[in-house]
Coordinates of C-alpha atoms and ligand atoms in Angstrom, one line a residue:
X872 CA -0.7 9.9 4.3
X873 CA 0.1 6.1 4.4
X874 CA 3.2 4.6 2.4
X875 CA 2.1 3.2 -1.1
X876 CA 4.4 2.0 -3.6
X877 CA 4.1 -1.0 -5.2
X878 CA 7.3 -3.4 -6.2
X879 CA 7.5 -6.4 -8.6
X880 CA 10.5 -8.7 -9.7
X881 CA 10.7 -11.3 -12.5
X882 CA 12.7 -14.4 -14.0
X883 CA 11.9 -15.7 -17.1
X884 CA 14.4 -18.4 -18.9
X885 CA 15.2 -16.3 -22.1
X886 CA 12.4 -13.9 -23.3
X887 CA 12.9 -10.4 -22.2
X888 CA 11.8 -9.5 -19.0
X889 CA 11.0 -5.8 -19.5
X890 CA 7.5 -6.0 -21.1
X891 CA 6.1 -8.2 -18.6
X892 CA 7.4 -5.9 -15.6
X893 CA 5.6 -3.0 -17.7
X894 CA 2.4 -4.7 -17.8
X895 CA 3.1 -6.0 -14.0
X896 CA 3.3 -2.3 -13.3
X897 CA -0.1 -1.0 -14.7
X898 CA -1.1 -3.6 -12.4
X899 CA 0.2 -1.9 -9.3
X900 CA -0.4 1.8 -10.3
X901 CA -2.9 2.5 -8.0
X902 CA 0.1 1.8 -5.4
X903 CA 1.8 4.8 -7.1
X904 CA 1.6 7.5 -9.7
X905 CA 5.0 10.2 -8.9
X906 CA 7.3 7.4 -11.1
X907 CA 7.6 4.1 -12.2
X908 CA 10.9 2.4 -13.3
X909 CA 12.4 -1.0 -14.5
X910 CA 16.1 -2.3 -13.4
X911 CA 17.3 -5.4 -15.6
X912 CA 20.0 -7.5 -16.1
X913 CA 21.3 -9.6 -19.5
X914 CA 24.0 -11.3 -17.9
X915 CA 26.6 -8.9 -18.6
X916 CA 25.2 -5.9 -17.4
X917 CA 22.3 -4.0 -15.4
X918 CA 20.0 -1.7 -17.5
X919 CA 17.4 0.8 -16.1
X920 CA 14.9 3.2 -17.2
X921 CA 13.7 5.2 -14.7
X922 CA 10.6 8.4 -15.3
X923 CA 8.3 10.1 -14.2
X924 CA 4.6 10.5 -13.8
X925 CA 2.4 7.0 -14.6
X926 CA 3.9 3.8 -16.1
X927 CA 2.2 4.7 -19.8
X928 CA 4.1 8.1 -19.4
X929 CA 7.2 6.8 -17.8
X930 CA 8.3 4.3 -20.4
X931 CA 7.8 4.5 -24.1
X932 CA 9.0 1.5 -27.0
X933 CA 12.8 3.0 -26.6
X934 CA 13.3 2.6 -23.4
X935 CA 11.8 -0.4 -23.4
X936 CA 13.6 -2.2 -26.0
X937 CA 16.8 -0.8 -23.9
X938 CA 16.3 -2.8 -21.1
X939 CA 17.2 -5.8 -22.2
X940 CA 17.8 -9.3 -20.3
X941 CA 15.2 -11.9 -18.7
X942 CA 15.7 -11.1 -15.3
X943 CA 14.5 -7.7 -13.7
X944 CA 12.5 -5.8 -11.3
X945 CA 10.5 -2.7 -10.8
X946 CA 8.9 0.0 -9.1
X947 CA 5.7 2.3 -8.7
X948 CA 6.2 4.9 -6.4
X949 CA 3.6 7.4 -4.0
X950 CA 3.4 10.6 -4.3
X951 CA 5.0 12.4 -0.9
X952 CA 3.6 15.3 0.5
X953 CA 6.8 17.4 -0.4
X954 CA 5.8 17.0 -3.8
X955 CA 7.5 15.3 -7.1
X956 CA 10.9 14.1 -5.9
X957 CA 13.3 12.7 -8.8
X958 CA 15.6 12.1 -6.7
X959 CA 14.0 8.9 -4.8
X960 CA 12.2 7.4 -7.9
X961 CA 13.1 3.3 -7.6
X962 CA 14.2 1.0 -8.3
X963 CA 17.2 2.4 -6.6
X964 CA 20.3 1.3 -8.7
X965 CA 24.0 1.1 -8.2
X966 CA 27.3 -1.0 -9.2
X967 CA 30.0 -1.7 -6.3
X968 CA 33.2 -4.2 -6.5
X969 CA 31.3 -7.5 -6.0
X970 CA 28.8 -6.5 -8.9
X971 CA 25.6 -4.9 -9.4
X972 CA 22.2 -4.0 -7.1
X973 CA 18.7 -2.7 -7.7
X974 CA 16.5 -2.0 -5.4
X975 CA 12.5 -1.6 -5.0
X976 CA 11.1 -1.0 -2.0
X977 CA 7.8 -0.5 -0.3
X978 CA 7.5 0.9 3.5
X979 CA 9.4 2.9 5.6
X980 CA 12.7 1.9 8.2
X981 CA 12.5 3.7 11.0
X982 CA 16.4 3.7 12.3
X983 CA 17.6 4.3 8.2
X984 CA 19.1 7.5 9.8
X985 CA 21.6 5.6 12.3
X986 CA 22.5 3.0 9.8
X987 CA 23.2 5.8 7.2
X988 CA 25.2 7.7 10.0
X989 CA 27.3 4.7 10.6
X990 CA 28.1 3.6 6.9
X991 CA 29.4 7.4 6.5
X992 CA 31.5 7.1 9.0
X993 CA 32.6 3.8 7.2
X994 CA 33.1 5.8 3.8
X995 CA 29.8 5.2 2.2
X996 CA 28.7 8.4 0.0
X997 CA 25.0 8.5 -0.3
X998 CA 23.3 10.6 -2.8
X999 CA 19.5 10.6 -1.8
X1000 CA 18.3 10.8 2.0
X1001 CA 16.0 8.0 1.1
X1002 CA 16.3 4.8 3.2
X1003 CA 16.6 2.6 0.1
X1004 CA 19.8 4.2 -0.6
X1005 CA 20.6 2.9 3.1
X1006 CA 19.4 -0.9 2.2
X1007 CA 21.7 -0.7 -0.9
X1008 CA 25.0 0.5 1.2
X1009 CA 24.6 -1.9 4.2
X1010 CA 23.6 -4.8 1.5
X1011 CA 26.8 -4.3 -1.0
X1012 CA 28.9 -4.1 1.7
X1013 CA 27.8 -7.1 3.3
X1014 CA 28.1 -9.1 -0.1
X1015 CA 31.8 -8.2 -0.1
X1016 CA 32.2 -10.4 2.9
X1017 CA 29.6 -12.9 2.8
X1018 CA 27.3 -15.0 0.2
X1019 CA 24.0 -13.6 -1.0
X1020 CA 21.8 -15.4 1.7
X1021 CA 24.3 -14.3 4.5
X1022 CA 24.7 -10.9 3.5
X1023 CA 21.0 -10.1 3.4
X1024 CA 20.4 -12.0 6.5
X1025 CA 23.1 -9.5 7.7
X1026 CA 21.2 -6.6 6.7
X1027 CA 18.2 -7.3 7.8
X1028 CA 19.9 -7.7 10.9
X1029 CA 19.9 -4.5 11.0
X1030 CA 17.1 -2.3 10.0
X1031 CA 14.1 -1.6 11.9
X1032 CA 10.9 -0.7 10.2
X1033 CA 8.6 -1.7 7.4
X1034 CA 9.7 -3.1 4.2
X1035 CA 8.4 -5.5 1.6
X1036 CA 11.4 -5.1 -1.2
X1037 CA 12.6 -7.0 -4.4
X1038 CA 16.4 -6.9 -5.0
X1039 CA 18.3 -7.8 -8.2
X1040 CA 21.8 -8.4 -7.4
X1041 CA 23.4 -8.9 -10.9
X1042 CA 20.8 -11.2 -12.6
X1043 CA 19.7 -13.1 -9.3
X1044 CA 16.3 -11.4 -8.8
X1045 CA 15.0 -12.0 -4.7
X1046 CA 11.7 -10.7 -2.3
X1047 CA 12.0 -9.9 1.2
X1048 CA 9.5 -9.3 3.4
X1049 CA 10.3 -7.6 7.1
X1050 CA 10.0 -9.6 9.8
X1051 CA 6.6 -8.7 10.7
X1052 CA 5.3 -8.4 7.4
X1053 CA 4.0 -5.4 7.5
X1054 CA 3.6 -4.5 3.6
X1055 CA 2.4 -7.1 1.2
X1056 CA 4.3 -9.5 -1.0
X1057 CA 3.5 -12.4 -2.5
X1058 CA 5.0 -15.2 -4.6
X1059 CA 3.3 -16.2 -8.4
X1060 CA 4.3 -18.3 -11.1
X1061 CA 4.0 -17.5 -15.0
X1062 CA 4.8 -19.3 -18.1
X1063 CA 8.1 -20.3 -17.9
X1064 CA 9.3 -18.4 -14.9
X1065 CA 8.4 -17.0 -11.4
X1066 CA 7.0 -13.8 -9.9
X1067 CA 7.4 -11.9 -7.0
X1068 CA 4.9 -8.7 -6.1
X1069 CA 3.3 -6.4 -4.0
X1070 CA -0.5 -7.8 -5.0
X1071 CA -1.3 -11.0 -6.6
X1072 CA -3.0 -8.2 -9.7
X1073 CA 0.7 -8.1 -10.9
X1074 CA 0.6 -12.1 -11.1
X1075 CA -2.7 -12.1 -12.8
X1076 CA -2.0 -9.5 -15.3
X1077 CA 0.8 -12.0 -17.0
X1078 CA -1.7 -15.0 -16.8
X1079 CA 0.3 -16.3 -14.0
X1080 CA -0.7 -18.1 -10.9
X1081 CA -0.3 -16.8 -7.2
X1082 CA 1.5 -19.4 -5.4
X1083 CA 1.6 -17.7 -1.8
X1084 CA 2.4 -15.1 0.0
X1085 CA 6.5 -14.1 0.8
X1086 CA 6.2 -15.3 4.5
X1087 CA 7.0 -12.1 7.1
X1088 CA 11.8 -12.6 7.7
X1089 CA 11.0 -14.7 4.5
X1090 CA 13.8 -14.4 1.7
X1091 CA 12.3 -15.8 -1.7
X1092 CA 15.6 -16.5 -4.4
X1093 CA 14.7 -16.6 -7.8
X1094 CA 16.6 -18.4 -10.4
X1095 CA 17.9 -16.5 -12.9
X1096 CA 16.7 -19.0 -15.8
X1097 CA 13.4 -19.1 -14.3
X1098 CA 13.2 -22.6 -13.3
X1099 CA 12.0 -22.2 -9.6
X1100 CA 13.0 -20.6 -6.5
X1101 CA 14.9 -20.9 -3.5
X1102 CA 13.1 -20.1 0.4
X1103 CA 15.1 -18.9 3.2
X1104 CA 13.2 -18.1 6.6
X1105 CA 15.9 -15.3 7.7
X1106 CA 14.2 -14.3 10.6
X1107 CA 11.1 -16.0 12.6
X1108 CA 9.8 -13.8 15.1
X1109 CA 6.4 -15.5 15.1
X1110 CA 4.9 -12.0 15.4
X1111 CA 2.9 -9.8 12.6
X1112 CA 2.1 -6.4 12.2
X1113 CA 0.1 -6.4 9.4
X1114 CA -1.0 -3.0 7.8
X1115 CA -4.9 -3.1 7.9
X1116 CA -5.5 -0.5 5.8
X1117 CA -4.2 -2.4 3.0
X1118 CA -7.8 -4.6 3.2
X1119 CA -9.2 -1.1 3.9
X1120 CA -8.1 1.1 1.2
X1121 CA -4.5 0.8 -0.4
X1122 CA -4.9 -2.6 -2.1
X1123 CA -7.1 -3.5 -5.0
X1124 CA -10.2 -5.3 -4.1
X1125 CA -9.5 -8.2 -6.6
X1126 CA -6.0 -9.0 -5.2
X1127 CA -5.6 -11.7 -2.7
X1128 CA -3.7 -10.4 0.6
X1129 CA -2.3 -12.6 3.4
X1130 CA -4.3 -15.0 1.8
X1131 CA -7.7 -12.8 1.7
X1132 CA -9.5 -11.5 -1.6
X1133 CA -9.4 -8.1 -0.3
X1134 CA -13.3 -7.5 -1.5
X1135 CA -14.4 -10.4 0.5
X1136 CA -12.5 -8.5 3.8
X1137 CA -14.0 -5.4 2.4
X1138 CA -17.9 -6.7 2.1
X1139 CA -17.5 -8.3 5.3
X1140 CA -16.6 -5.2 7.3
X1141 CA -19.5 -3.9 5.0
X1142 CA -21.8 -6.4 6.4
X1143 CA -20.4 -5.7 10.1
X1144 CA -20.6 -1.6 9.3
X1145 CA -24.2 -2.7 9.2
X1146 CA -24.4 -4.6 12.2
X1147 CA -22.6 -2.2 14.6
X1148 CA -24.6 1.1 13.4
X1149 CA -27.0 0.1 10.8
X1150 CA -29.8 2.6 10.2
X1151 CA -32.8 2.0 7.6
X1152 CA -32.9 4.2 4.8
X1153 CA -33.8 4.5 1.4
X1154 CA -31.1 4.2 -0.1
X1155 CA -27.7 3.2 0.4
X1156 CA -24.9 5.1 -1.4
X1157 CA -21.0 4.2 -2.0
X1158 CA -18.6 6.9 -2.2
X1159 CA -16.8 5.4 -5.8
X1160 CA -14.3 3.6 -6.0
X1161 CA -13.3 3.3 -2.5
X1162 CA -16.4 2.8 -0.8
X1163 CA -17.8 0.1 -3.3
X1164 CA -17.1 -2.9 -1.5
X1165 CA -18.1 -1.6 2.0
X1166 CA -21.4 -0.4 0.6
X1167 CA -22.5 -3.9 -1.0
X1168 CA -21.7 -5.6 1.7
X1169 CA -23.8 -3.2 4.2
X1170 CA -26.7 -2.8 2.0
X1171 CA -26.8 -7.0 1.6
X1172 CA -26.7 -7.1 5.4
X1173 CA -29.5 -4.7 5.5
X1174 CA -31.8 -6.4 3.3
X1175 CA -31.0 -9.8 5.2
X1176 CA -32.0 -8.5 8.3
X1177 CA -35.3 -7.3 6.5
X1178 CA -34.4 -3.4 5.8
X1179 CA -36.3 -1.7 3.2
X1180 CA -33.5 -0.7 1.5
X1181 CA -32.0 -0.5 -2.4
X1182 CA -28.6 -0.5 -3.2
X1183 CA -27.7 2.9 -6.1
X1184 CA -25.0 4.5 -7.6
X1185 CA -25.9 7.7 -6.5
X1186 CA -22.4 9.7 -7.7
X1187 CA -20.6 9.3 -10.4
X1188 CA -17.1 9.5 -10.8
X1189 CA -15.0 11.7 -13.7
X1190 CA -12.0 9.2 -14.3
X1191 CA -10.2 12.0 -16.1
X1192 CA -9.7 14.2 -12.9
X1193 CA -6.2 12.6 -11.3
X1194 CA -3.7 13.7 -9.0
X1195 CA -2.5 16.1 -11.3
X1196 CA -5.3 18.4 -11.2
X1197 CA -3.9 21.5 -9.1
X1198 CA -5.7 23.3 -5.7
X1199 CA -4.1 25.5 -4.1
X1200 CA -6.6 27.4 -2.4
X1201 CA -9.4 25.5 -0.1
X1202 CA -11.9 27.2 -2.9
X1203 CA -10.0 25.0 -5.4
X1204 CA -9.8 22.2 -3.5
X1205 CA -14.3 22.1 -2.6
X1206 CA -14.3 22.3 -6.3
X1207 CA -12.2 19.2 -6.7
X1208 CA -15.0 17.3 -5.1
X1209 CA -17.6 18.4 -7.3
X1210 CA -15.1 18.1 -10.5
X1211 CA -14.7 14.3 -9.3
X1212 CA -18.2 13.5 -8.4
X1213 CA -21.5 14.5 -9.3
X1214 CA -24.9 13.3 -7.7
X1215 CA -27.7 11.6 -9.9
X1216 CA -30.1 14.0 -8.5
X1217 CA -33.4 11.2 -9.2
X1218 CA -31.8 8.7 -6.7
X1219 CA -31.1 11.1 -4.3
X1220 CA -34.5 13.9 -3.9
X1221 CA -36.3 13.3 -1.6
X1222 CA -34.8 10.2 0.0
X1223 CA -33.3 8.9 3.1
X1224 CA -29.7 8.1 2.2
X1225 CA -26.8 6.2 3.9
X1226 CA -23.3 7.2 2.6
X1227 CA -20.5 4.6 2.5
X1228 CA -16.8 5.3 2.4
X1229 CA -13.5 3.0 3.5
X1230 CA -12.2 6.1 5.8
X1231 CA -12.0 9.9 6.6
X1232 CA -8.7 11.5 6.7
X1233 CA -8.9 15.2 6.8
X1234 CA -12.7 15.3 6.5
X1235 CA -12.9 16.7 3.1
X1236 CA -14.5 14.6 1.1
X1237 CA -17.4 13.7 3.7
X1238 CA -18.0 17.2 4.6
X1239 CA -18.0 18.0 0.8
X1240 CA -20.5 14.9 0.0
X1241 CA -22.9 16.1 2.7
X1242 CA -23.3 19.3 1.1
X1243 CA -23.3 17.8 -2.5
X1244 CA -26.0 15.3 -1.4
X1245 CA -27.6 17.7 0.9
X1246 CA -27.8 19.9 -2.5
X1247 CA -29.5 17.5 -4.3
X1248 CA -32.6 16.7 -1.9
X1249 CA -31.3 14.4 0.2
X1250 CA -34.0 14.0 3.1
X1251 CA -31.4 12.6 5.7
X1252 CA -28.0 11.7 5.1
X1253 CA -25.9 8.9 6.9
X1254 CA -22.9 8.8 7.0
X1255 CA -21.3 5.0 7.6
X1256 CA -17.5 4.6 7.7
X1257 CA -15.7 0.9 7.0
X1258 CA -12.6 2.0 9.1
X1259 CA -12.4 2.6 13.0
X1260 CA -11.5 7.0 13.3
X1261 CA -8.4 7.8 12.2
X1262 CA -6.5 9.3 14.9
X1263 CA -2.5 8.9 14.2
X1264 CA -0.4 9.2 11.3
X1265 CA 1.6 6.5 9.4
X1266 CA 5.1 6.1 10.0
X1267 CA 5.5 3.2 7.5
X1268 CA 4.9 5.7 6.1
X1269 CA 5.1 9.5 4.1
X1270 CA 6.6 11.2 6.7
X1271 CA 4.4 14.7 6.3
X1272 CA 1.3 13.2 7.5
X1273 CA 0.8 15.0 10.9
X1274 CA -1.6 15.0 13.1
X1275 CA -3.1 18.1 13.0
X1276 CA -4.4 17.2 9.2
X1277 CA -6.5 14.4 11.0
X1278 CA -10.1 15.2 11.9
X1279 CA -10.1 12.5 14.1
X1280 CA -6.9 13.1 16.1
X1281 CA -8.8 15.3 18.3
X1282 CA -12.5 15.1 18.1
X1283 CA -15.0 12.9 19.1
X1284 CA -17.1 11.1 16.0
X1285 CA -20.1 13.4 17.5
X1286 CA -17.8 16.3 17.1
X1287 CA -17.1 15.1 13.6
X1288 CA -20.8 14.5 12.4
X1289 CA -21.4 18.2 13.4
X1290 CA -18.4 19.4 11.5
X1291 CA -19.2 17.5 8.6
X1292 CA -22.9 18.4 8.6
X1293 CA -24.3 14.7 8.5
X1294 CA -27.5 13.3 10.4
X1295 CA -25.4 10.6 11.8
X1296 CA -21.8 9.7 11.6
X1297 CA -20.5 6.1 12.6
X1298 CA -17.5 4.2 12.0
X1299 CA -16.8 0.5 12.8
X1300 CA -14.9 -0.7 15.5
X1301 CA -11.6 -2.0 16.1
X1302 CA -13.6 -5.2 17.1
X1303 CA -15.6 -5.4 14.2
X1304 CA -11.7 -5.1 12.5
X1305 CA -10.3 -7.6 13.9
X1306 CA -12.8 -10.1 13.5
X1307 CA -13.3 -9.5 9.7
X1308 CA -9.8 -10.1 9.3
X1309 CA -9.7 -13.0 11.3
X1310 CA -6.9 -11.6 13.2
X1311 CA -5.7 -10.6 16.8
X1312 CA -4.8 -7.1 17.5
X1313 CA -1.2 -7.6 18.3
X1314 CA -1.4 -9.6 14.8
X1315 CA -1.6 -6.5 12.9
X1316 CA -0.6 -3.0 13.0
X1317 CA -3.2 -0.8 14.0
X1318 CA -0.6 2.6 14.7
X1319 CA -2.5 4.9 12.8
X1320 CA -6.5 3.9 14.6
X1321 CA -4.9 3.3 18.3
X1322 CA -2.0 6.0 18.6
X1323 CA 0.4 2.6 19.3
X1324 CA 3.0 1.5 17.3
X1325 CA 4.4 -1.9 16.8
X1326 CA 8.0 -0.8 15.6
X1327 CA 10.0 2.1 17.8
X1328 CA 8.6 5.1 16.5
X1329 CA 10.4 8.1 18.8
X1330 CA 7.9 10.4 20.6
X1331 CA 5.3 7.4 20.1
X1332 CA 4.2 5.0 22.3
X1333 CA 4.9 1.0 21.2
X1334 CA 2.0 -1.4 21.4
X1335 CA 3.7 -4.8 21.9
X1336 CA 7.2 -5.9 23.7
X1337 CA 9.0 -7.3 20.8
X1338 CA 12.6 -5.2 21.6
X1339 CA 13.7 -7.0 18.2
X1340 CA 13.8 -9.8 16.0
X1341 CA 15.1 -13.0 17.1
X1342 CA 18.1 -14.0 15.4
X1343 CA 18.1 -17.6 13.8
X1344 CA 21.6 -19.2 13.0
X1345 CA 23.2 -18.2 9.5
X1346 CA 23.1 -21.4 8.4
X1347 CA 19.6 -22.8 8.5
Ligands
5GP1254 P1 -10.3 13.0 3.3 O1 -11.1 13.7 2.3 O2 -11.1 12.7 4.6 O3 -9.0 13.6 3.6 O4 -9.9 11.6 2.7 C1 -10.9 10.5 2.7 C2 -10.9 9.9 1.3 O5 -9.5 9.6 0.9 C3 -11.6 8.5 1.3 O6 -12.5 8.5 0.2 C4 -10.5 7.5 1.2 O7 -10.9 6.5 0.2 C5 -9.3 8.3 0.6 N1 -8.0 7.9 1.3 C6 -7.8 7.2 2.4 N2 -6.5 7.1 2.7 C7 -5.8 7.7 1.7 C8 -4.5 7.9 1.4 O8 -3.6 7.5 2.1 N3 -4.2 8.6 0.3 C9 -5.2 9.1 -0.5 N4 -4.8 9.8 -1.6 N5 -6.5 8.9 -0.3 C10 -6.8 8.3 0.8
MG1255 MG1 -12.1 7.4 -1.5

């Protein structure tokens, strides 16, 4: 339901670039298994490999070997709810009269429709509906009037919406993050050259160093040799919106996010999970992979505050069933539960248990865990979420996601923990949100848990009176 992707750009002095991007993308795959692809440039000219399915599918030593130059970037993209799409797999590439452009991006724009009007009506011939393709227009035909700094400054101008996106315009590889940050980027360094990436994994994977994070209206310029960078704050609004669920669910636990090691954020909305609704049991139960973090940090709280309580792997996880595996009926898709997880039967009979996930979406999973553990013996079973309900879709954002696919959109949690069959159902508050983060509300974006939106969103209601960003002069 949320918008994924993951983007990643390099500059190395002289060794190929297209290795390290490969290995940077393994990094990121959990931000997206439809396609992968790599956009680089020798000098001369742009090369790109683009395919489908994971990065070990997408790319094999040929098309490796092809992409040659040590500047590039590249691309892991979501899977949409309309199913395998070929024709928005990134990085979005194309070649105009003042030279080349690619193009990853992560998020949504929410006004890419009235800027792709308008450049139609300017002559513009756009072969995807994909906002990207948008970014690319506006940006190459700014750069026919204006210097690289300007002419991104000039596009940016101009869209509205979410986007954390590394651009290669011939071989000068550059980040930018939207004004309000609302996706994650961040700066790194590696031997001999610099990094720029969705997670701080990507960095880690090449032995490099995370410098920073890309700052929100923050252009970073790479040089092409690799000898450093160049910062341009193209936009200061002074105001976030960053996605939460990032810390919740999207990012990996060992990347550092608006600096944050995501599992600390994720233990310590464990630890207040525990505080706001704690109840003693037996045992305490993460739902793998995603509930992990939440669940250690609960069940430490717990024995802190004196609770008679043992931490367990109580289901275990099939790695080998991915997103590939195919339900079409409801049938089909209980099964995919049980194919994914099956209880250790010893730590659950005859026990008290307290289930920990990050969040419910449709419901599916919980409901299908209550029965599984139900099944098994469970005495009671608790059910403890690390996210507030979820109660709106994402904008930023896979458009299909709709509200009627959300339990929570219109029941209570009581409703809920009848529905989904648990003794008790809690999640943790906006509050307890905020406070692990270490952030005010109208610091991040909380759309998709309040129903309010911090970008125009038609048909939705706003959250915060920014009209739009403040405009600094071209030439600071
Ligand atoms: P549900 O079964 O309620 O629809 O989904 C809840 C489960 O999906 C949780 O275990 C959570 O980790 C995971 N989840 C949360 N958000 C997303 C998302 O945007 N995409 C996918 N694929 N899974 C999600
Ligand atoms: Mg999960």
């Amino acid at each position: 339901m949320h918008e994924k992707c993951g983007v990643v750009g390099l500059s190395l002095p002289d060794e190929d670039a297209a290795r390290p991007l490969y290995y940077s993308l393994y990094a990121l795959q959990h931000r997206g298994q439809e396609s992968a692809g790599i956009v680089t440039h020798d000098g001369f000219q742009q090369h790109d490999h683009v395919g489908m399915g994971l990065v070990g599918d997408a790319f094999d030593e040929r098309s490796l070997s092809g992409l040659r130059g040590s500047n590039g970037i590249g691309h892991v993209r979501y899977p949409t709810a309309g199913g395998v799409n070929e024709c928005c797999a990134q990085p979005f590439s194309v070649s105009f009269k003042s030279g080349s452009l690619g193009l990853s991006h992560n998020g949504n724009l929410v006004n890419a429709d009235a800027v792709r009007e308008e450049l139609a009506g300017l002559g513009h011939a756009f072969t995807s509906n994909g906002d990207t393709e948008v970014i690319a227009h506006d940006l190459a035909r700014n750069l026919l009037e204006a210097d690289l700094v300007r002419a991104v400054k000039a596009t940016m101008e101009r869209l509205h919406g979410s986007y954390s996106l590394t651009i290669m315009h011939d071989e000068t590889v550059m980040g930018l993050r939207d004004p309000q940050g609302n996706r994650p980027l961040c700066l790194g360094r590696v031997d001999g050259g610099y990094v720029i990436a969705s997670e701080s994994t990507a960095i880690d994977v090449l032995g490099g160093e995370r410098i920073r994070d890309v700052r929100p209206g923050e252009l970073v310029v790479l040089a092409p040799d690799g000898s450093g960078y160049d910062s341009y704050q193209l936009i200061d609004t002074g105001e976030t919106a960053h996605c939460f669920f990032e810390h919740v669910y999207f990012a990996r636990p060992d990347s550092v996010i608006d600096d944050r090691l995501v599992y600390d954020v994720r233990r310590s909305l464990g630890r207040r999970l525990w505080e706001e609704s704690g109840v003693e049991t037996d045992v305490v139960l993460p739902v793998p992979d995603s509930g992990r973090a939440f669940a250690s940090g609960y069940a430490e709280a717990a024995t802190d505050d004196g609770a008679d309580t043992e931490f367990a792997e109580g289901l275990m996880k099939n790695r080998y069933v991915g997103r590939t595996f195919i339900m079409p009926t409801q049938d089909e898709r209980e099964q995919a539960v049980r194919l994914k997880l099956n209880p250790i039967k010893s730590t659950i009979e005859g026990r008290s248990v307290t289930l920990i996930d990050d969040s419910i979406v449709r419901g599916t999973t919980s409901t299908q865990l209550v029965s599984l553990l139900d099944e098994a013996g469970a005495d009671e079973i608790h059910l403890r979420i690390g996210s507030p309900p979820i109660v709106a879709p994402c904008y930023f954002g896979v458009d299909m996601a709709s509200r009627e696919e959300l339990i929570a959109a219109d029941r209570s949690p009581e409703q809920i923990e009848a529905d989904i069959g648990a003794d008790s159902l809690a999640y943790l508050s906006i509050d307890a949100l905020t406070g692990a983060l270490d952030r005010d509300r109208d610091e991040l974006c909380l759309g998709c848990v309040t129903g309010a939106y911090p970008y125009d969103v038609e048909g939705e209601e706003r959250d915060r009176d920014v009209s739009r960003p403040a405009v600094s002069a071209a030439d600071d």
